[in-house]
PDB file of C-alpha atoms and ligand atoms in Angstrom:
ATOM      1  CA  MET A   1       0.050  -0.107  -0.009  1.00 96.00           C
ATOM      2  CA  LYS A   2       1.269   3.790  -0.401  1.00 98.00           C
ATOM      3  CA  ILE A   3       2.281   5.312   2.484  1.00 98.00           C
ATOM      4  CA  THR A   4       3.090   8.631   3.749  1.00 98.00           C
ATOM      5  CA  VAL A   5       5.153   8.887   6.710  1.00 98.00           C
ATOM      6  CA  ILE A   6       6.102  12.206   8.445  1.00 99.00           C
ATOM      7  CA  TYR A   7       8.546  11.586  11.181  1.00 98.00           C
ATOM      8  CA  GLY A   8       8.457  13.686  14.528  1.00 98.00           C
ATOM      9  CA  THR A   9      12.647  13.478  15.289  1.00 98.00           C
ATOM     10  CA  SER A  10      14.646  14.099  12.905  1.00 97.00           C
ATOM     11  CA  ARG A  11      16.947  11.168  14.283  1.00 98.00           C
ATOM     12  CA  THR A  12      16.733   7.710  12.706  1.00 98.00           C
ATOM     13  CA  GLU A  13      19.368   4.429  13.538  1.00 97.00           C
ATOM     14  CA  LYS A  14      19.119   5.746  17.456  1.00 97.00           C
ATOM     15  CA  SER A  15      15.441   6.652  17.129  1.00 98.00           C
ATOM     16  CA  SER A  16      13.219   4.216  18.611  1.00 98.00           C
ATOM     17  CA  THR A  17       9.929   5.799  16.965  1.00 98.00           C
ATOM     18  CA  TYR A  18      11.882   5.627  13.606  1.00 98.00           C
ATOM     19  CA  ASN A  19      12.721   1.958  13.701  1.00 98.00           C
ATOM     20  CA  ILE A  20       9.738   1.380  15.011  1.00 98.00           C
ATOM     21  CA  ALA A  21       8.247   2.571  11.832  1.00 98.00           C
ATOM     22  CA  GLN A  22      10.724   0.835   9.548  1.00 98.00           C
ATOM     23  CA  GLN A  23       9.285  -2.120  10.291  1.00 98.00           C
ATOM     24  CA  PHE A  24       5.820  -1.279   9.951  1.00 98.00           C
ATOM     25  CA  LEU A  25       7.011   0.019   6.339  1.00 98.00           C
ATOM     26  CA  ALA A  26       8.554  -3.449   6.140  1.00 98.00           C
ATOM     27  CA  GLU A  27       5.135  -5.570   7.010  1.00 98.00           C
ATOM     28  CA  LEU A  28       2.902  -3.170   4.892  1.00 98.00           C
ATOM     29  CA  ALA A  29       4.690  -0.667   1.672  1.00 97.00           C
ATOM     30  CA  ASP A  30       5.131  -4.403  -0.358  1.00 94.00           C
ATOM     31  CA  GLY A  31       6.831  -2.357  -2.534  1.00 94.00           C
ATOM     32  CA  ASP A  32       4.991   0.522  -3.384  1.00 95.00           C
ATOM     33  CA  PRO A  33       5.968   4.001  -2.323  1.00 92.00           C
ATOM     34  CA  VAL A  34       6.957   5.100   0.280  1.00 98.00           C
ATOM     35  CA  THR A  35       7.061   9.103   1.009  1.00 98.00           C
ATOM     36  CA  GLU A  36       8.411  10.353   3.952  1.00 98.00           C
ATOM     37  CA  PHE A  37       8.893  13.534   5.397  1.00 98.00           C
ATOM     38  CA  HIS A  38      11.201  14.344   8.545  1.00 98.00           C
ATOM     39  CA  LEU A  39      10.714  17.189  11.084  1.00 98.00           C
ATOM     40  CA  PRO A  40      11.623  19.881  11.883  1.00 98.00           C
ATOM     41  CA  LYS A  41      13.424  19.864   8.791  1.00 98.00           C
ATOM     42  CA  ASP A  42      11.032  19.211   6.143  1.00 98.00           C
ATOM     43  CA  MET A  43       8.285  21.866   8.717  1.00 98.00           C
ATOM     44  CA  PRO A  44      10.410  24.157  10.185  1.00 98.00           C
ATOM     45  CA  ALA A  45       7.569  26.886  10.477  1.00 98.00           C
ATOM     46  CA  PHE A  46       5.164  27.521  13.443  1.00 98.00           C
ATOM     47  CA  CYS A  47       1.620  28.886  12.428  1.00 98.00           C
ATOM     48  CA  THR A  48       1.774  32.698  12.789  1.00 98.00           C
ATOM     49  CA  GLY A  49      -2.433  33.036  13.050  1.00 98.00           C
ATOM     50  CA  CYS A  50      -2.907  34.847  10.137  1.00 98.00           C
ATOM     51  CA  PHE A  51      -5.524  33.069   9.527  1.00 97.00           C
ATOM     52  CA  ASN A  52      -5.455  32.774   6.163  1.00 96.00           C
ATOM     53  CA  CYS A  53      -5.650  29.175   5.509  1.00 96.00           C
ATOM     54  CA  PHE A  54      -9.246  28.879   6.712  1.00 94.00           C
ATOM     55  CA  SER A  55     -10.170  31.161   3.809  1.00 93.00           C
ATOM     56  CA  ASP A  56      -8.199  29.761   1.346  1.00 93.00           C
ATOM     57  CA  THR A  57      -5.283  26.658   3.121  1.00 92.00           C
ATOM     58  CA  THR A  58      -3.085  27.947  -0.426  1.00 95.00           C
ATOM     59  CA  THR A  59      -2.520  31.097   1.352  1.00 96.00           C
ATOM     60  CA  CYS A  60      -0.812  29.558   4.295  1.00 97.00           C
ATOM     61  CA  PRO A  61       2.639  32.145   4.179  1.00 98.00           C
ATOM     62  CA  HIS A  62       4.225  28.297   4.400  1.00 98.00           C
ATOM     63  CA  TYR A  63       2.256  26.931   1.750  1.00 98.00           C
ATOM     64  CA  LYS A  64       5.574  25.740   0.437  1.00 98.00           C
ATOM     65  CA  TYR A  65       6.012  23.213   3.134  1.00 98.00           C
ATOM     66  CA  ILE A  66       2.386  22.692   3.732  1.00 98.00           C
ATOM     67  CA  GLN A  67       1.706  21.596   0.272  1.00 98.00           C
ATOM     68  CA  PRO A  68       4.303  18.704  -0.636  1.00 98.00           C
ATOM     69  CA  ILE A  69       2.983  17.078   2.956  1.00 98.00           C
ATOM     70  CA  GLU A  70      -0.910  17.185   1.933  1.00 98.00           C
ATOM     71  CA  GLU A  71      -0.549  16.622  -0.810  1.00 98.00           C
ATOM     72  CA  ALA A  72       1.940  12.797   0.065  1.00 98.00           C
ATOM     73  CA  MET A  73      -0.892  12.442   2.917  1.00 98.00           C
ATOM     74  CA  GLN A  74      -3.398  12.705   0.259  1.00 97.00           C
ATOM     75  CA  ASN A  75      -2.232  10.472  -2.608  1.00 97.00           C
ATOM     76  CA  ALA A  76      -0.867   7.942   0.427  1.00 97.00           C
ATOM     77  CA  ASP A  77      -3.269   4.590   1.289  1.00 97.00           C
ATOM     78  CA  LEU A  78      -1.732   5.307   5.112  1.00 98.00           C
ATOM     79  CA  ILE A  79      -0.355   7.923   7.260  1.00 98.00           C
ATOM     80  CA  ILE A  80       2.190   7.348   9.645  1.00 99.00           C
ATOM     81  CA  ILE A  81       2.925   9.950  11.442  1.00 99.00           C
ATOM     82  CA  THR A  82       5.457   9.236  14.515  1.00 99.00           C
ATOM     83  CA  ALA A  83       6.508  11.072  17.895  1.00 98.00           C
ATOM     84  CA  PRO A  84       8.706  10.591  20.614  1.00 98.00           C
ATOM     85  CA  VAL A  85       6.857  11.843  24.129  1.00 98.00           C
ATOM     86  CA  TYR A  86       8.310  15.235  25.518  1.00 98.00           C
ATOM     87  CA  VAL A  87       6.702  16.262  28.463  1.00 98.00           C
ATOM     88  CA  PHE A  88       4.412  14.158  28.060  1.00 98.00           C
ATOM     89  CA  HIS A  89       3.201  15.542  24.689  1.00 98.00           C
ATOM     90  CA  VAL A  90       4.670  15.305  20.794  1.00 98.00           C
ATOM     91  CA  PRO A  91       6.829  17.306  20.737  1.00 98.00           C
ATOM     92  CA  GLY A  92       6.818  21.323  19.808  1.00 98.00           C
ATOM     93  CA  GLN A  93       8.154  20.232  15.475  1.00 98.00           C
ATOM     94  CA  VAL A  94       5.202  17.707  15.035  1.00 98.00           C
ATOM     95  CA  LYS A  95       2.262  20.236  16.940  1.00 98.00           C
ATOM     96  CA  ALA A  96       3.056  23.140  14.720  1.00 98.00           C
ATOM     97  CA  LEU A  97       2.696  20.743  11.264  1.00 98.00           C
ATOM     98  CA  LEU A  98      -0.698  19.710  12.812  1.00 98.00           C
ATOM     99  CA  ASP A  99      -1.488  23.270  13.894  1.00 98.00           C
ATOM    100  CA  HIS A 100      -1.063  24.214  10.319  1.00 98.00           C
ATOM    101  CA  PHE A 101      -4.304  21.970   9.541  1.00 98.00           C
ATOM    102  CA  GLY A 102      -6.097  23.622  11.969  1.00 98.00           C
ATOM    103  CA  CYS A 103      -8.418  24.639   8.529  1.00 97.00           C
ATOM    104  CA  ARG A 104      -8.974  20.551   7.576  1.00 98.00           C
ATOM    105  CA  TRP A 105     -10.096  19.457  10.084  1.00 98.00           C
ATOM    106  CA  MET A 106     -14.037  18.676  10.144  1.00 97.00           C
ATOM    107  CA  GLY A 107     -15.134  22.296  11.744  1.00 96.00           C
ATOM    108  CA  HIS A 108     -14.190  24.333   8.154  1.00 97.00           C
ATOM    109  CA  LYS A 109     -12.593  22.827   5.573  1.00 97.00           C
ATOM    110  CA  PRO A 110     -11.842  18.524   5.478  1.00 98.00           C
ATOM    111  CA  ASN A 111     -10.078  17.282   2.519  1.00 97.00           C
ATOM    112  CA  PRO A 112     -12.821  14.302   1.421  1.00 97.00           C
ATOM    113  CA  GLN A 113     -10.647  12.005  -0.241  1.00 96.00           C
ATOM    114  CA  MET A 114      -9.326  11.419   4.470  1.00 98.00           C
ATOM    115  CA  PHE A 115     -12.072   9.514   4.421  1.00 97.00           C
ATOM    116  CA  ARG A 116     -11.104   6.645   3.264  1.00 96.00           C
ATOM    117  CA  LYS A 117      -7.899   6.378   4.838  1.00 97.00           C
ATOM    118  CA  GLN A 118      -5.965   4.914   7.358  1.00 98.00           C
ATOM    119  CA  ALA A 119      -3.666   6.490   9.628  1.00 98.00           C
ATOM    120  CA  LEU A 120      -1.181   5.165  12.184  1.00 98.00           C
ATOM    121  CA  VAL A 121       0.712   6.519  15.575  1.00 98.00           C
ATOM    122  CA  ILE A 122       3.690   5.528  16.871  1.00 98.00           C
ATOM    123  CA  ILE A 123       4.779   6.848  20.297  1.00 98.00           C
ATOM    124  CA  THR A 124       7.058   6.077  22.464  1.00 98.00           C
ATOM    125  CA  ALA A 125       8.379   6.998  25.901  1.00 98.00           C
ATOM    126  CA  ALA A 126      11.067   6.568  28.033  1.00 98.00           C
ATOM    127  CA  ARG A 127       8.450   5.386  30.709  1.00 97.00           C
ATOM    128  CA  ALA A 128       5.101   7.836  30.647  1.00 98.00           C
ATOM    129  CA  GLY A 129       3.038  10.019  28.754  1.00 98.00           C
ATOM    130  CA  MET A 130       2.084   7.648  25.589  1.00 98.00           C
ATOM    131  CA  ARG A 131      -1.121   9.037  26.452  1.00 98.00           C
ATOM    132  CA  SER A 132      -1.737  12.843  26.348  1.00 98.00           C
ATOM    133  CA  ALA A 133       1.274  12.209  23.685  1.00 98.00           C
ATOM    134  CA  GLY A 134      -0.701   9.825  21.720  1.00 98.00           C
ATOM    135  CA  LYS A 135      -4.622  11.809  22.503  1.00 98.00           C
ATOM    136  CA  ASP A 136      -2.148  14.936  20.148  1.00 98.00           C
ATOM    137  CA  VAL A 137      -2.177  13.229  16.923  1.00 98.00           C
ATOM    138  CA  GLN A 138      -5.155  11.397  16.807  1.00 98.00           C
ATOM    139  CA  ASP A 139      -7.360  14.746  17.728  1.00 98.00           C
ATOM    140  CA  SER A 140      -5.903  15.754  14.346  1.00 98.00           C
ATOM    141  CA  PHE A 141      -6.369  12.628  12.494  1.00 98.00           C
ATOM    142  CA  ASP A 142     -10.112  12.368  13.795  1.00 98.00           C
ATOM    143  CA  TRP A 143     -11.171  15.734  12.920  1.00 98.00           C
ATOM    144  CA  TRP A 144      -8.929  15.302   9.369  1.00 98.00           C
ATOM    145  CA  GLY A 145     -11.775  12.629   8.906  1.00 98.00           C
ATOM    146  CA  VAL A 146      -9.008   9.848   8.749  1.00 98.00           C
ATOM    147  CA  GLY A 147     -11.660   6.611   8.816  1.00 97.00           C
ATOM    148  CA  ARG A 148      -9.318   4.744  10.812  1.00 97.00           C
ATOM    149  CA  THR A 149      -6.383   5.100  13.456  1.00 98.00           C
ATOM    150  CA  TYR A 150      -4.399   3.117  15.316  1.00 98.00           C
ATOM    151  CA  SER A 151      -1.480   3.456  17.182  1.00 98.00           C
ATOM    152  CA  PHE A 152       1.805   1.878  18.359  1.00 98.00           C
ATOM    153  CA  LYS A 153       2.392   3.876  21.833  1.00 98.00           C
ATOM    154  CA  ASN A 154       4.678   1.661  23.961  1.00 98.00           C
ATOM    155  CA  ALA A 155       7.664   2.935  26.560  1.00 98.00           C
ATOM    156  CA  VAL A 156      11.122   1.724  25.435  1.00 98.00           C
ATOM    157  CA  LEU A 157      12.757   1.786  28.739  1.00 97.00           C
ATOM    158  CA  ALA A 158      15.443   3.683  27.204  1.00 97.00           C
ATOM    159  CA  GLY A 159      16.384   7.099  25.411  1.00 97.00           C
ATOM    160  CA  ASP A 160      18.461   5.692  22.112  1.00 97.00           C
ATOM    161  CA  TRP A 161      17.028   2.114  20.395  1.00 98.00           C
ATOM    162  CA  THR A 162      19.951   0.880  20.856  1.00 97.00           C
ATOM    163  CA  GLU A 163      19.055   0.268  24.776  1.00 98.00           C
ATOM    164  CA  VAL A 164      15.792  -1.482  24.482  1.00 98.00           C
ATOM    165  CA  THR A 165      16.088  -4.722  25.769  1.00 98.00           C
ATOM    166  CA  GLU A 166      15.488  -7.619  22.945  1.00 98.00           C
ATOM    167  CA  LYS A 167      12.653  -8.599  25.277  1.00 98.00           C
ATOM    168  CA  SER A 168      11.626  -5.743  24.505  1.00 98.00           C
ATOM    169  CA  ARG A 169      11.919  -5.495  20.581  1.00 98.00           C
ATOM    170  CA  ALA A 170      10.359  -9.352  20.614  1.00 98.00           C
ATOM    171  CA  ALA A 171       6.993  -7.864  21.830  1.00 98.00           C
ATOM    172  CA  PHE A 172       6.953  -5.443  19.694  1.00 98.00           C
ATOM    173  CA  ALA A 173       7.954  -6.668  16.517  1.00 98.00           C
ATOM    174  CA  GLN A 174       4.736  -8.942  17.659  1.00 98.00           C
ATOM    175  CA  GLU A 175       3.082  -5.921  18.195  1.00 98.00           C
ATOM    176  CA  VAL A 176       3.795  -4.575  14.678  1.00 98.00           C
ATOM    177  CA  THR A 177       2.507  -8.021  13.250  1.00 98.00           C
ATOM    178  CA  LYS A 178      -0.647  -8.129  14.622  1.00 98.00           C
ATOM    179  CA  THR A 179      -2.256  -3.970  13.970  1.00 98.00           C
ATOM    180  CA  ALA A 180      -0.156  -4.447  10.194  1.00 98.00           C
ATOM    181  CA  ARG A 181      -2.455  -7.370  10.020  1.00 98.00           C
ATOM    182  CA  LYS A 182      -5.598  -5.148  11.499  1.00 98.00           C
ATOM    183  CA  ILE A 183      -4.084  -1.730   9.103  1.00 98.00           C
ATOM    184  CA  ARG A 184      -4.343  -4.911   5.551  1.00 97.00           C
ATOM    185  CA  ARG A 185      -7.493  -6.259   6.540  1.00 97.00           C
ATOM    186  CA  GLN A 186      -8.899  -2.472   6.976  1.00 96.00           C
ATOM    187  CA  GLN A 187      -7.810  -1.173   3.957  1.00 94.00           C
ATOM    188  CA  GLY A 188     -10.462   0.373   1.648  1.00 89.00           C
ATOM    189  CA  ALA A 189     -12.962   0.200   4.312  1.00 91.00           C
ATOM    190  CA  GLY A 190     -15.499   3.351   5.687  1.00 91.00           C
ATOM    191  CA  PRO A 191     -14.754   5.242   8.660  1.00 97.00           C
ATOM    192  CA  ARG A 192     -15.572   4.605  12.075  1.00 97.00           C
ATOM    193  CA  LEU A 193     -18.568   5.576  13.954  1.00 97.00           C
ATOM    194  CA  LYS A 194     -16.643   8.434  15.571  1.00 98.00           C
ATOM    195  CA  VAL A 195     -16.024   9.978  11.871  1.00 98.00           C
ATOM    196  CA  ARG A 196     -18.826   9.662  10.636  1.00 98.00           C
ATOM    197  CA  ILE A 197     -20.976  11.232  14.320  1.00 98.00           C
ATOM    198  CA  LEU A 198     -17.995  13.700  13.957  1.00 98.00           C
ATOM    199  CA  PHE A 199     -18.854  14.137  10.364  1.00 98.00           C
ATOM    200  CA  TYR A 200     -22.959  14.494  10.549  1.00 98.00           C
ATOM    201  CA  LEU A 201     -22.468  16.632  13.431  1.00 98.00           C
ATOM    202  CA  MET A 202     -20.352  19.467  11.497  1.00 98.00           C
ATOM    203  CA  ARG A 203     -22.690  19.152   8.390  1.00 98.00           C
ATOM    204  CA  PHE A 204     -25.462  20.423  11.225  1.00 98.00           C
ATOM    205  CA  VAL A 205     -23.351  23.349  12.530  1.00 97.00           C
ATOM    206  CA  GLN A 206     -22.058  24.335   8.860  1.00 96.00           C
ATOM    207  CA  LYS A 207     -25.890  24.255   7.333  1.00 96.00           C
ATOM    208  CA  LYS A 208     -27.648  25.961  10.306  1.00 96.00           C
ATOM    209  CA  TYR A 209     -24.459  28.941  11.617  1.00 96.00           C
ATOM    210  CA  ARG A 210     -22.542  29.609   8.664  1.00 94.00           C
ATOM    211  CA  PHE A 211     -20.089  30.850  10.422  1.00 93.00           C
ATOM    212  CA  ILE A 212     -17.153  31.110   7.938  1.00 93.00           C
ATOM    213  CA  GLU A 213     -19.015  31.993   4.691  1.00 94.00           C
ATOM    214  CA  SER A 214     -16.028  29.881   3.135  1.00 94.00           C
ATOM    215  CA  ASP A 215     -16.321  26.985   4.850  1.00 96.00           C
ATOM    216  CA  ALA A 216     -20.341  25.968   4.305  1.00 96.00           C
ATOM    217  CA  ALA A 217     -19.558  27.321   1.106  1.00 96.00           C
ATOM    218  CA  TYR A 218     -17.283  24.462   0.602  1.00 97.00           C
ATOM    219  CA  TRP A 219     -19.141  21.691   2.665  1.00 97.00           C
ATOM    220  CA  GLU A 220     -21.963  22.972  -0.110  1.00 97.00           C
ATOM    221  CA  GLU A 221     -20.646  22.244  -3.120  1.00 97.00           C
ATOM    222  CA  ASN A 222     -19.024  19.147  -2.352  1.00 98.00           C
ATOM    223  CA  GLY A 223     -22.658  18.244  -2.650  1.00 98.00           C
ATOM    224  CA  TRP A 224     -22.507  17.396   1.567  1.00 98.00           C
ATOM    225  CA  PHE A 225     -25.365  19.769   2.528  1.00 97.00           C
ATOM    226  CA  ALA A 226     -27.604  17.940   0.424  1.00 97.00           C
ATOM    227  CA  GLY A 227     -26.434  13.872   1.924  1.00 97.00           C
ATOM    228  CA  LYS A 228     -23.366  13.845  -0.243  1.00 98.00           C
ATOM    229  CA  LYS A 229     -21.046  11.556   1.841  1.00 97.00           C
ATOM    230  CA  PRO A 230     -16.843  11.914   1.928  1.00 97.00           C
ATOM    231  CA  TRP A 231     -16.834   8.206   2.146  1.00 97.00           C
TER     232      TRP A 231
HETATM  233  C1  LIG B   1      13.405  16.754  25.969  1.00 56.99           C
HETATM  234  C2  LIG B   1      12.834  15.298  26.050  1.00 56.99           C
HETATM  235  C3  LIG B   1      11.087  15.179  27.055  1.00 56.99           C
HETATM  236  C4  LIG B   1      11.049  13.550  27.146  1.00 56.99           C
HETATM  237  N1  LIG B   1      10.301  13.693  27.739  1.00 56.99           N
HETATM  238  C5  LIG B   1       9.376  12.297  28.566  1.00 56.99           C
HETATM  239  C6  LIG B   1       8.534  11.907  29.637  1.00 56.99           C
HETATM  240  O1  LIG B   1       8.075  13.206  29.811  1.00 56.99           O
HETATM  241  N2  LIG B   1       8.213  10.539  29.292  1.00 56.99           N
HETATM  242  C7  LIG B   1       9.544   9.671  28.798  1.00 56.99           C
HETATM  243  O2  LIG B   1       8.716   8.880  29.330  1.00 56.99           O
HETATM  244  N3  LIG B   1      10.414   9.878  28.619  1.00 56.99           N
HETATM  245  C8  LIG B   1      10.521  11.444  27.734  1.00 56.99           C
HETATM  246  N4  LIG B   1      11.414  11.301  27.074  1.00 56.99           N
HETATM  247  C9  LIG B   1      12.014  10.222  26.416  1.00 56.99           C
HETATM  248  C10 LIG B   1      12.159   9.877  25.493  1.00 56.99           C
HETATM  249  O3  LIG B   1      10.456   9.997  24.758  1.00 56.99           O
HETATM  250  C11 LIG B   1      12.153   8.540  24.949  1.00 56.99           C
HETATM  251  O4  LIG B   1      13.154   8.242  25.052  1.00 56.99           O
HETATM  252  C12 LIG B   1      11.569   8.023  23.150  1.00 56.99           C
HETATM  253  O5  LIG B   1      11.827   6.707  23.048  1.00 56.99           O
HETATM  254  C13 LIG B   1      12.170   9.177  22.329  1.00 56.99           C
HETATM  255  O6  LIG B   1      12.387   8.165  20.805  1.00 56.99           O
HETATM  256  P1  LIG B   1      12.919   8.533  20.390  1.00 56.99           P
HETATM  257  O7  LIG B   1      13.837   7.654  20.194  1.00 56.99           O
HETATM  258  O8  LIG B   1      12.085   7.634  18.521  1.00 56.99           O
HETATM  259  O9  LIG B   1      13.392   9.981  19.600  1.00 56.99           O
HETATM  260  C14 LIG B   1      12.080  12.606  26.977  1.00 56.99           C
HETATM  261  C15 LIG B   1      13.250  13.067  26.240  1.00 56.99           C
HETATM  262  C16 LIG B   1      13.186  13.874  26.030  1.00 56.99           C
HETATM  263  C17 LIG B   1      14.162  14.628  24.650  1.00 56.99           C
END
């Protein structure tokens, strides 16, 4: 399957999240294209809060970084975001990326192609904070309308992958295989219940309140007010 990976740390060989991502790629890529982005190198900018994207996504001052990432996600069957836990949350570079896609939340202009895609969040911590860091990413996937999201969240009891014990590595390898099997089984399936509920809720809000006219017009153009669904 076609995969786009966004690595939340610039570390590679020594990185636990990077090494786990390589295991998923080995299980799932099947020789199809894999597009990779490394943060912060490939998206080094913070959202300035200019609100441009809410009227027109192409007018973001950082569009030159955002456009290739959005295009690669759009072309993928599976989107992977990796993030080490930093002080119980994702590192700043991951949050900075997600902030730039606020205009793609279902409260605004979700990309219709997201609804049949799957996503995977890979989080590792030395010991704690995997749950809150995982939610940082999962919230965006759900509100972008990504059909199904899976997660690999584990404590590695280490700073570097080289320090991870054989016992942990074996357990991780088993989990990777099990999760990869689920991802393969669900390829092309429609969105899970939570994502459908968010869509119906946002359709009601968009139709009734039209808070941002360009958002409401976008929903209308897509036929979503008239009952068409993006999946
Ligand atoms: C700045 C910083 C903050 C961290 N905060 C936490 C934390 O809150 N909880 C934790 O268990 N580990 C924490 N760690 C450890 C990393 O989450 C852990 O080693 C992770 O597996 C690193 O992933 P990587 O090898 O892919 O970079 C922190 C590491 C750094 C560098």
